[in-house]
mmCIF file of C-alpha atoms (C1' of nucleotides) in Angstrom:
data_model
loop_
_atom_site.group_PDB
_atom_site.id
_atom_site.type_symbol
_atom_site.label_atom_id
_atom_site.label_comp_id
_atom_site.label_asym_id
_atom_site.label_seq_id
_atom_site.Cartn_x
_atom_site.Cartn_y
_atom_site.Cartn_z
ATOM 1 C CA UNK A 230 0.000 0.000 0.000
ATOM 2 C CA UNK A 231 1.101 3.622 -0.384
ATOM 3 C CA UNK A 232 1.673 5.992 2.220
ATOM 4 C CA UNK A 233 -1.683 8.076 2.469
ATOM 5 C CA UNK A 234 -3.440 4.431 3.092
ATOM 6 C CA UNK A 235 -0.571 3.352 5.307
ATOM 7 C CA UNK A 236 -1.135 7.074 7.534
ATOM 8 C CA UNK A 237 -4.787 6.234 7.279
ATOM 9 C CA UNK A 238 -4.220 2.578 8.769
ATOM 10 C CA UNK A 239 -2.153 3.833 11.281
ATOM 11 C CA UNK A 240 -3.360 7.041 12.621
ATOM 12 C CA UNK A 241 -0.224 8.771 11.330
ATOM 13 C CA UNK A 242 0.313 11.316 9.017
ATOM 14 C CA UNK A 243 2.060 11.204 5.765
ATOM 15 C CA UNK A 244 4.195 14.018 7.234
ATOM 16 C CA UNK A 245 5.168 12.174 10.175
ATOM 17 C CA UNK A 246 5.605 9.225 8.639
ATOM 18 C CA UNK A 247 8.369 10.386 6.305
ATOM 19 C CA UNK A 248 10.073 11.975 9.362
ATOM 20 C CA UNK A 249 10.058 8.574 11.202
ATOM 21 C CA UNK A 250 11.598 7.297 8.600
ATOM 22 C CA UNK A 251 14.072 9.827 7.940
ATOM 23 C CA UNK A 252 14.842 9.379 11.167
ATOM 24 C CA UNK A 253 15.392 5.426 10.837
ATOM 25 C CA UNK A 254 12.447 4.664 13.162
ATOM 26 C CA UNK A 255 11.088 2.160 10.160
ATOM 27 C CA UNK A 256 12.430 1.771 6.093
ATOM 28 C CA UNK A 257 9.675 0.638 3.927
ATOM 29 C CA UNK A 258 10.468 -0.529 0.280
ATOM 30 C CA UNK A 259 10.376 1.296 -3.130
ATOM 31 C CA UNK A 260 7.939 0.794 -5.712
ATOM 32 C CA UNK A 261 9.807 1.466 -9.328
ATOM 33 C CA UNK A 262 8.281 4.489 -9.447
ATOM 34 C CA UNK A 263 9.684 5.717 -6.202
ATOM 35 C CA UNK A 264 6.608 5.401 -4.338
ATOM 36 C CA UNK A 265 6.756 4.269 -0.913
ATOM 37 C CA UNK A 266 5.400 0.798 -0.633
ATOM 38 C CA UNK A 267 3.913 -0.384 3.027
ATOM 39 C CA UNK A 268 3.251 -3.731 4.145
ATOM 40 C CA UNK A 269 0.857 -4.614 6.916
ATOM 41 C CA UNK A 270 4.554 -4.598 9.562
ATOM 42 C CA UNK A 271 4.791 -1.193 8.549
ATOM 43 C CA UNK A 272 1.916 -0.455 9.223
ATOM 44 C CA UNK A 273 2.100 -2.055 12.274
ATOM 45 C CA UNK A 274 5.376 -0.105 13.398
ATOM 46 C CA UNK A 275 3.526 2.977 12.782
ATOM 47 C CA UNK A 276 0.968 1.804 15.074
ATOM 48 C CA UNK A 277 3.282 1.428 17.870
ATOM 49 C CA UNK A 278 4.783 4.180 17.331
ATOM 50 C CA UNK A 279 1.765 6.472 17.971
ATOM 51 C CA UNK A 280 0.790 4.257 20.825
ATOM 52 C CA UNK A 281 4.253 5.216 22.112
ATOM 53 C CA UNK A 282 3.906 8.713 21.362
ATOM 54 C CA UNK A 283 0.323 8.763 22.545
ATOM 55 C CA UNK A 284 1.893 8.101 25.640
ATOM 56 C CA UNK A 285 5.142 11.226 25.356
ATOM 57 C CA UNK A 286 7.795 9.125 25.018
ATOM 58 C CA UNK A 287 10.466 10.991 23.503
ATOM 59 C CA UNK A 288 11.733 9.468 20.047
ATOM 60 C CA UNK A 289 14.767 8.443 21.222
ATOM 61 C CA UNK A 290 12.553 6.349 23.418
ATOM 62 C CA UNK A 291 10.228 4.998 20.802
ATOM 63 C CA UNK A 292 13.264 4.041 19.194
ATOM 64 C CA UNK A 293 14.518 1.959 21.978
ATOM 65 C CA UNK A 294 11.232 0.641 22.741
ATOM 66 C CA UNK A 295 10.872 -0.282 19.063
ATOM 67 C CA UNK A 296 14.201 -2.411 18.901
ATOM 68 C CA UNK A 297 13.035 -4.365 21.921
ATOM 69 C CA UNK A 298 9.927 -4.881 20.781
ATOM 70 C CA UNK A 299 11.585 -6.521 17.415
ATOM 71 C CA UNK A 300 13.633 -8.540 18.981
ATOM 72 C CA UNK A 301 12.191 -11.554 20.081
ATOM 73 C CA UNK A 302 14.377 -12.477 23.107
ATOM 74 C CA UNK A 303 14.544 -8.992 24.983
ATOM 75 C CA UNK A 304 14.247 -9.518 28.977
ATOM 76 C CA UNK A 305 11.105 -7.698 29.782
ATOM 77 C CA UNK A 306 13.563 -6.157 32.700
ATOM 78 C CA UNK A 307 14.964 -3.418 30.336
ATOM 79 C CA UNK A 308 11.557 -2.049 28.892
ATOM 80 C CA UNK A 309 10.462 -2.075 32.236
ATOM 81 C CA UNK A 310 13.004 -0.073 33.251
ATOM 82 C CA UNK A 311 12.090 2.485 30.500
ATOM 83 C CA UNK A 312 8.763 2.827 31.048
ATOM 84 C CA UNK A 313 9.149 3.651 34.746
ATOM 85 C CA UNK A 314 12.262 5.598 34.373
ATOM 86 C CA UNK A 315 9.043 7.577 31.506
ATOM 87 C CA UNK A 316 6.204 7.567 34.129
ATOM 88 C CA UNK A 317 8.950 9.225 36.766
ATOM 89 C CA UNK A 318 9.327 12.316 34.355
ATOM 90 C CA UNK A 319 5.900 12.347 33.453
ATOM 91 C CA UNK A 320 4.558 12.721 36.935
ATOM 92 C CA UNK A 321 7.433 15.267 37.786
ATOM 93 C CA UNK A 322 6.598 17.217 34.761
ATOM 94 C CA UNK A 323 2.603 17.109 35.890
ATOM 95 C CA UNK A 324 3.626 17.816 39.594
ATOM 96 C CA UNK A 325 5.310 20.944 38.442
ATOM 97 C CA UNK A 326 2.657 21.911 36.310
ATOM 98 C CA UNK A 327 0.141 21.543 38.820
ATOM 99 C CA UNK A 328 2.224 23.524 41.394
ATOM 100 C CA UNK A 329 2.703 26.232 38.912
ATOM 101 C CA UNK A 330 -1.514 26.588 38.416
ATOM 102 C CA UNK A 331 -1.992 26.425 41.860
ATOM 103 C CA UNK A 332 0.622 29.497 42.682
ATOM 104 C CA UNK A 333 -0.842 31.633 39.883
ATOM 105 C CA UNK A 334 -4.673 30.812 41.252
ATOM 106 C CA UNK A 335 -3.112 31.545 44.431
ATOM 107 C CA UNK A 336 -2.773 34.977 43.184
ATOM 108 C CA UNK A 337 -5.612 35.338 40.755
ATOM 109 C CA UNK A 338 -7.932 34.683 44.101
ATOM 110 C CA UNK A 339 -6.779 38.075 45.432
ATOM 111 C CA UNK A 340 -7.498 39.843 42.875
ATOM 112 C CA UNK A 341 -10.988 41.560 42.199
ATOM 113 C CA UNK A 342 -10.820 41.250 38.157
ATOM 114 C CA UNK A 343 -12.892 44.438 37.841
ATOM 115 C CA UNK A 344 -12.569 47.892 36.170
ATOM 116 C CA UNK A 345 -10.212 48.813 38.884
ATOM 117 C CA UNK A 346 -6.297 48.928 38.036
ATOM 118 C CA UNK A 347 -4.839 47.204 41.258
ATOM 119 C CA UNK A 348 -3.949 44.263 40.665
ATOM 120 C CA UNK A 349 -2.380 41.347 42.788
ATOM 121 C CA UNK A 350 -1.708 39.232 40.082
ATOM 122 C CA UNK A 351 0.868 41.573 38.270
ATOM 123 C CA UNK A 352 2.550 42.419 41.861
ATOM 124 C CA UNK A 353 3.096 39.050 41.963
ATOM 125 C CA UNK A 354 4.876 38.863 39.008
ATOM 126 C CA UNK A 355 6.713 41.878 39.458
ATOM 127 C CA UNK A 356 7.996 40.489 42.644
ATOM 128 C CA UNK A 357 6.554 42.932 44.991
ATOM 129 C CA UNK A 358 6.168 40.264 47.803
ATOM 130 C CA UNK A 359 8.913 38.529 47.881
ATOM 131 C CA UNK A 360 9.270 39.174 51.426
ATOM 132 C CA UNK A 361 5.963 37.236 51.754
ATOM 133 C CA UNK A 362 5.900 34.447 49.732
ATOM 134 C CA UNK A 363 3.505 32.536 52.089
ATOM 135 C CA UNK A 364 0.610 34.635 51.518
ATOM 136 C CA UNK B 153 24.525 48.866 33.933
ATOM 137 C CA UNK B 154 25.819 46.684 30.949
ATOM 138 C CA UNK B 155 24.218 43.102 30.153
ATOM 139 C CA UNK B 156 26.463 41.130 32.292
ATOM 140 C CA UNK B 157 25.202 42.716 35.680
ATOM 141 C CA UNK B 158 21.395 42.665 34.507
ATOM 142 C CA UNK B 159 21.870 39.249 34.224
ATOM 143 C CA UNK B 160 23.134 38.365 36.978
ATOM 144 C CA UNK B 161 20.383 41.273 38.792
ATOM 145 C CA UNK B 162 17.332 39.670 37.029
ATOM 146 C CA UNK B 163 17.989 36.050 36.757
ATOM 147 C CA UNK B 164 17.699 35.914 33.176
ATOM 148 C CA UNK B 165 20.551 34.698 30.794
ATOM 149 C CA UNK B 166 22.508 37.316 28.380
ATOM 150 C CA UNK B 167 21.658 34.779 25.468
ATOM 151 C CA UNK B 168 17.942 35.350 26.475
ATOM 152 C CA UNK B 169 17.768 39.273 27.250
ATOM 153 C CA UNK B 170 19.052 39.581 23.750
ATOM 154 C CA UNK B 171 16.062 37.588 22.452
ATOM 155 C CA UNK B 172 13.543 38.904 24.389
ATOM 156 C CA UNK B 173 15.245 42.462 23.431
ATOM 157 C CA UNK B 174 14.863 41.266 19.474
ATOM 158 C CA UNK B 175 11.213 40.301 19.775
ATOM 159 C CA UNK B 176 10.676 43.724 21.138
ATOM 160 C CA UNK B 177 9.720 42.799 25.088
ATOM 161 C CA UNK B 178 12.277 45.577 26.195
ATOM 162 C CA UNK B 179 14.300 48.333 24.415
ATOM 163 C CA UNK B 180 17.415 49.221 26.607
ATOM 164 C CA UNK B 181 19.801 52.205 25.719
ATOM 165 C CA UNK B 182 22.447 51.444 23.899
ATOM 166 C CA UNK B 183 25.810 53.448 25.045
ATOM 167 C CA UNK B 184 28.582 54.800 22.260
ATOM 168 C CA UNK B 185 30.460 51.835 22.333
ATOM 169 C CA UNK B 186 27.703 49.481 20.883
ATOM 170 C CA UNK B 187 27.119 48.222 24.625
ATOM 171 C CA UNK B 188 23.365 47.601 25.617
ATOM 172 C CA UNK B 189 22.816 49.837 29.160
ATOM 173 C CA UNK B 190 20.178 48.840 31.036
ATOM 174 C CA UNK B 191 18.072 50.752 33.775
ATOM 175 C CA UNK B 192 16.604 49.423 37.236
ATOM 176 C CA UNK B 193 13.037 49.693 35.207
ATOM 177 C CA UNK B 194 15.037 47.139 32.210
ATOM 178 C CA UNK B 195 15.954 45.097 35.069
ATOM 179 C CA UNK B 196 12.918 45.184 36.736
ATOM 180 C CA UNK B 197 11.217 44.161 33.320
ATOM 181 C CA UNK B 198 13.430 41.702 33.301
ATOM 182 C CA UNK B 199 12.531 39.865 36.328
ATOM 183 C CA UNK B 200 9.019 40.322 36.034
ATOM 184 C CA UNK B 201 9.793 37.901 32.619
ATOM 185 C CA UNK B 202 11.430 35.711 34.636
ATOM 186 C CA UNK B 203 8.420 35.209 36.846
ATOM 187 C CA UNK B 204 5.924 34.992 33.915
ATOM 188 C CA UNK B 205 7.790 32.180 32.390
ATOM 189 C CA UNK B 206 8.390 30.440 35.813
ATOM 190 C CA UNK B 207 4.565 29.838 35.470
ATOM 191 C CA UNK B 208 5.190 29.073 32.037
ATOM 192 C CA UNK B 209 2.970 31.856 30.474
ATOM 193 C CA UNK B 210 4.064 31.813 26.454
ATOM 194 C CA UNK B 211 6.167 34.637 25.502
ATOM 195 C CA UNK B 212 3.377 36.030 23.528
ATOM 196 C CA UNK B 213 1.320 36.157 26.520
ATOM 197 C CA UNK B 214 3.899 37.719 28.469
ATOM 198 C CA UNK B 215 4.233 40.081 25.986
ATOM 199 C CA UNK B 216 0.274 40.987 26.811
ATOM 200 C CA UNK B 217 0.599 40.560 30.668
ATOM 201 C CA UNK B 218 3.857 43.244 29.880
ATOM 202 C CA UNK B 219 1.797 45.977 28.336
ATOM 203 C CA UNK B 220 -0.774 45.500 31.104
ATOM 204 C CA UNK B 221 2.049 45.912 33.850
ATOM 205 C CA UNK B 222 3.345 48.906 32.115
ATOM 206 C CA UNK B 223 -0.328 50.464 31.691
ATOM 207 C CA UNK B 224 -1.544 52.555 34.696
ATOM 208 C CA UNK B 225 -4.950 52.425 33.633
ATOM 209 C CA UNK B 226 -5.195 48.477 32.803
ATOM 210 C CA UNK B 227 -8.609 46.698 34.529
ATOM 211 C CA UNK B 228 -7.498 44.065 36.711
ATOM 212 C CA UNK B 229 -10.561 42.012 35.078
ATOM 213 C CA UNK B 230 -8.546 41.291 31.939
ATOM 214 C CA UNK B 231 -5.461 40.442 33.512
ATOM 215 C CA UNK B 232 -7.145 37.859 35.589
ATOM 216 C CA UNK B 233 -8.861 36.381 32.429
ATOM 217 C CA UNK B 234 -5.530 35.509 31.100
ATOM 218 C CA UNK B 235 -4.157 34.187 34.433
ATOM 219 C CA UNK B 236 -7.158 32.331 34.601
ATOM 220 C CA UNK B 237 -7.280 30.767 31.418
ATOM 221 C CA UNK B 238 -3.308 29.850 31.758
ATOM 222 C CA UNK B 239 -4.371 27.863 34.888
ATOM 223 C CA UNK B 240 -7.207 26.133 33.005
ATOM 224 C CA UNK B 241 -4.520 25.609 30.013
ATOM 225 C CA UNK B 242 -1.507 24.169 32.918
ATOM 226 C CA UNK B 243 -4.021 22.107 34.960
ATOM 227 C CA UNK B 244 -5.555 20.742 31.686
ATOM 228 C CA UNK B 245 -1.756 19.757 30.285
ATOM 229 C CA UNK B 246 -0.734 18.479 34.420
ATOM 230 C CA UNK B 247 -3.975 15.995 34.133
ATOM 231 C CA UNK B 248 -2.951 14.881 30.747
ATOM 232 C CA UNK B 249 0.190 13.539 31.672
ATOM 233 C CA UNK B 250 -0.790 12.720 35.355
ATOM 234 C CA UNK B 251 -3.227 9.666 32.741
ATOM 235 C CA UNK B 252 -0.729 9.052 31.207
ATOM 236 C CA UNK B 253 1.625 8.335 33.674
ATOM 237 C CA UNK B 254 -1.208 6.013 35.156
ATOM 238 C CA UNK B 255 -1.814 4.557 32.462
ATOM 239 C CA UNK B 256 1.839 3.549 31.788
ATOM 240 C CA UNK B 257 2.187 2.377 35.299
ATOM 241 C CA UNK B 258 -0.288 0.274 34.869
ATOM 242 C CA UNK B 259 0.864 -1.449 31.801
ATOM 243 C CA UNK B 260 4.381 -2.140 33.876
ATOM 244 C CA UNK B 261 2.507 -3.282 37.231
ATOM 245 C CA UNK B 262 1.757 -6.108 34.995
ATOM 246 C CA UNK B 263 5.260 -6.834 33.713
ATOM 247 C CA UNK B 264 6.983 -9.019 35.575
ATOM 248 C CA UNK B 265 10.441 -7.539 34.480
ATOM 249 C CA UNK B 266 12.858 -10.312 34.438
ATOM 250 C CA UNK B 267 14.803 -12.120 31.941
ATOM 251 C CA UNK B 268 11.820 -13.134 30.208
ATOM 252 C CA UNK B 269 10.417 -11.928 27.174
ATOM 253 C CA UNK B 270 6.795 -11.630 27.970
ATOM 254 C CA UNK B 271 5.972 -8.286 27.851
ATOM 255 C CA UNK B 272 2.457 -6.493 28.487
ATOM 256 C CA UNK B 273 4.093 -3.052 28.029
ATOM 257 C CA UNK B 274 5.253 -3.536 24.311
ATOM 258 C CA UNK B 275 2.487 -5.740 23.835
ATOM 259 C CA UNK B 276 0.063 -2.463 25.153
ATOM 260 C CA UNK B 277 1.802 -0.168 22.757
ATOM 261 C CA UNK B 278 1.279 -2.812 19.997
ATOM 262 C CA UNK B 279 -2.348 -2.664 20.578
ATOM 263 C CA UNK B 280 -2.990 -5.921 21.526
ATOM 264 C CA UNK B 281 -5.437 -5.316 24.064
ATOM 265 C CA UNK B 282 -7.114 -2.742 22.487
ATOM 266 C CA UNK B 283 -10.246 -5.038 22.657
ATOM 267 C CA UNK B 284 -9.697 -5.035 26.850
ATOM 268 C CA UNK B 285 -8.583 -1.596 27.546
ATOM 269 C CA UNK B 286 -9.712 -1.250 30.999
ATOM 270 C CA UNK B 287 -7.766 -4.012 31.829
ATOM 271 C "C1'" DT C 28 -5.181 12.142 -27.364
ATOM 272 C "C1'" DG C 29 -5.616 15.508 -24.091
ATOM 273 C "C1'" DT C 30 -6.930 17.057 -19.663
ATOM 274 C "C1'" DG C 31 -8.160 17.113 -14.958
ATOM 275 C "C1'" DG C 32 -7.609 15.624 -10.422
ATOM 276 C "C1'" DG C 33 -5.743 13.034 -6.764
ATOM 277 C "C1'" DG C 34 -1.703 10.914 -4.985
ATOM 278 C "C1'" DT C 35 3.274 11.206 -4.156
ATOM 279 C "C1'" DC C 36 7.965 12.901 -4.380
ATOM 280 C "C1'" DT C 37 11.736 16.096 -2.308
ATOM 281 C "C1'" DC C 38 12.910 20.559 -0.273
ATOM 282 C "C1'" DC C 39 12.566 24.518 2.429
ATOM 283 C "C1'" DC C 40 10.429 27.084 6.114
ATOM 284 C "C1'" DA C 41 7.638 27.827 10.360
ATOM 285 C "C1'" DC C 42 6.707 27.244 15.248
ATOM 286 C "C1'" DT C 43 8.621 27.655 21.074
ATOM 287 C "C1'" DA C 44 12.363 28.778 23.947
ATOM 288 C "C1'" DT C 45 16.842 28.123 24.888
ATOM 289 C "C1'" DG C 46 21.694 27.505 24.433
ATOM 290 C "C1'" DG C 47 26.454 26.843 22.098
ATOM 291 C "C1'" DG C 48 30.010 28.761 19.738
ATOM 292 C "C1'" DA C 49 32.748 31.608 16.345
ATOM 293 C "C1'" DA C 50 34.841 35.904 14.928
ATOM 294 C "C1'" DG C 51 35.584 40.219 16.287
ATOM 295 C "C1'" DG C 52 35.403 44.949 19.072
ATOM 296 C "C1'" DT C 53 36.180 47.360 23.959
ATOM 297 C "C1'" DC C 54 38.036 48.343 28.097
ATOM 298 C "C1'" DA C 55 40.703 48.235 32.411
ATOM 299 C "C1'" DA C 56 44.574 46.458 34.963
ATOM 300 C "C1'" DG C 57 49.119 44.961 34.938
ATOM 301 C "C1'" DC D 59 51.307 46.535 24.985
ATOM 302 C "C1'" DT D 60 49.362 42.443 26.406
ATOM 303 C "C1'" DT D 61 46.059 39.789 28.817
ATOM 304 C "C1'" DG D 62 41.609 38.665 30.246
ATOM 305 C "C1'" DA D 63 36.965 39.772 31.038
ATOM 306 C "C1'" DC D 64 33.263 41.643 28.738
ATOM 307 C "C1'" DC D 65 30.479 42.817 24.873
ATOM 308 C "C1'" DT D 66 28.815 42.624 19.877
ATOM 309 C "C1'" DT D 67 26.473 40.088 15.829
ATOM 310 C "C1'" DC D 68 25.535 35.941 13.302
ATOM 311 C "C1'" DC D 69 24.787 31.072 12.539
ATOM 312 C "C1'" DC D 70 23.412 26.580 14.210
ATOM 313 C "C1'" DA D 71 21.087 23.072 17.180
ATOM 314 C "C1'" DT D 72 17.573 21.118 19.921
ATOM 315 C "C1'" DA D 73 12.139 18.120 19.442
ATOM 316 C "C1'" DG D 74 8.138 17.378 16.982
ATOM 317 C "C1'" DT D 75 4.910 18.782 13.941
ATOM 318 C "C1'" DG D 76 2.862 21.117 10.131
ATOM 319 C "C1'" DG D 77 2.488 24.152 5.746
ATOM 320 C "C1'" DG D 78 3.446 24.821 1.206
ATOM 321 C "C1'" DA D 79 5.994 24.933 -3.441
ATOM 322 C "C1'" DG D 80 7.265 22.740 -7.624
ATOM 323 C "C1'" DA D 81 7.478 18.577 -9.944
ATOM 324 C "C1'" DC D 82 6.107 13.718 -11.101
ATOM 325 C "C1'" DC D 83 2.874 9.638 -11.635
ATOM 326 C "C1'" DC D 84 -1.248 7.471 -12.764
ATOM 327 C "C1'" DC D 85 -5.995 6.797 -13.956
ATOM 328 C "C1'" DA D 86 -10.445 8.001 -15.719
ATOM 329 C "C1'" DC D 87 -13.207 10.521 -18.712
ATOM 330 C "C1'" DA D 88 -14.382 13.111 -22.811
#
DNA sequence: TGTGGGGTCTCCCACTATGGGAAGGTCAAG
DNA sequence: CTTGACCTTCCCATAGTGGGAGACCCCACA
């Protein structure tokens, strides 16, 4: 199959698709016409690597993941080890997000949000109470 | 004060009070020599920057929450609609990964990661299960 | 036989935000 | 006058995705 029904099968775009390959993530064959040609593996790699993605991991992750999952007698220990080493810096990366709404609705509960120019939220950022950080 | 000391004075990086200089966020004297010379008020800007991105506002929305600073007259109102909607955008992006850092750490509670080769994490991002997926 | 339209090819550019590094000018202290 | 710290501009890189241009390829339809 060609690439727009191989990015339809897979959830992938055509885009993406050539960059993943570019990339080495997957190398489908040549038609004589220079037309990518896709078999149902491809296809299949593509698949996984959305699922991946889907889930953040970096490419240099997918790519890791993708060689283990290829080779038939990888010790589940090392993917493991990937995906919690992934779930570590996903849940840091949400804890710091969340900490980071919380401050700012921290300060966007003092302030009126009305016609009126004072506003907490800006002496916040401005650094006005630095000397009260707690409240 | 040349760039060197507003660095170090506003906790931003030369490299980046350059940028933030070319996208127009701050115009600082320049002295004969070429030098950039910048004022408490540059520095000032400069930190209030800093804070905005510590919460991870874009630059473009810094830019906005800038011009409000700067404007005397500014209603608090719209200031705190764009604080508000940033925490809608960072909570919204901190639950997104918070599932899928669940959902990866559930795929590994059920690898036994060993030697073996079973895997239920590459066979999740295969899409094996996809016929079972809550469980 | 010609034409139109849909699919595909390769390139280049854009985005966000940040940093590295090169090649060169400036200035103060020794 | 040299040395070293500081400053300048300019180019490149990162990660992942998309947009678009210009050029083929192929098939159907008139």
């Amino acid at each position: 199959m060609n690439i727009g029904e191989a990015a339809r099968g897979s959830g992938v775009s055509e885009k993406m698709i050539r960059h993943y390959e570019a990339i080495g993530l997957l190398a489908p064959a040549r038609q004589a016409n220079g037309y990518r040609r896709y078999a149902a593996a491809d296809v299949a790699v593509l698949r996984f690597i959305r699922h991946a993605r889907d889930l953040a991991f970096p490419l240099e992750e997918v790519r890791r993941l993708l060689a283990l999952w290829q080779d038939r007698g990888r010790a589940s220990a090392e993917v493991r080890g990937i995906a919690l080493a992934h779930v570590a810096a996903l849940e840091e990366k949400a804890a710091s997000l969340a900490a980071m709404a919380a401050s700012l609705r921290h300060l966007a509960s003092h302030c009126h949000g009305d016609g009126r120019p004072e506003c907490p939220i800006l002496d916040g950022l401005e650094g006005k109470h630095d000397d009260h950080p707690a409240c």
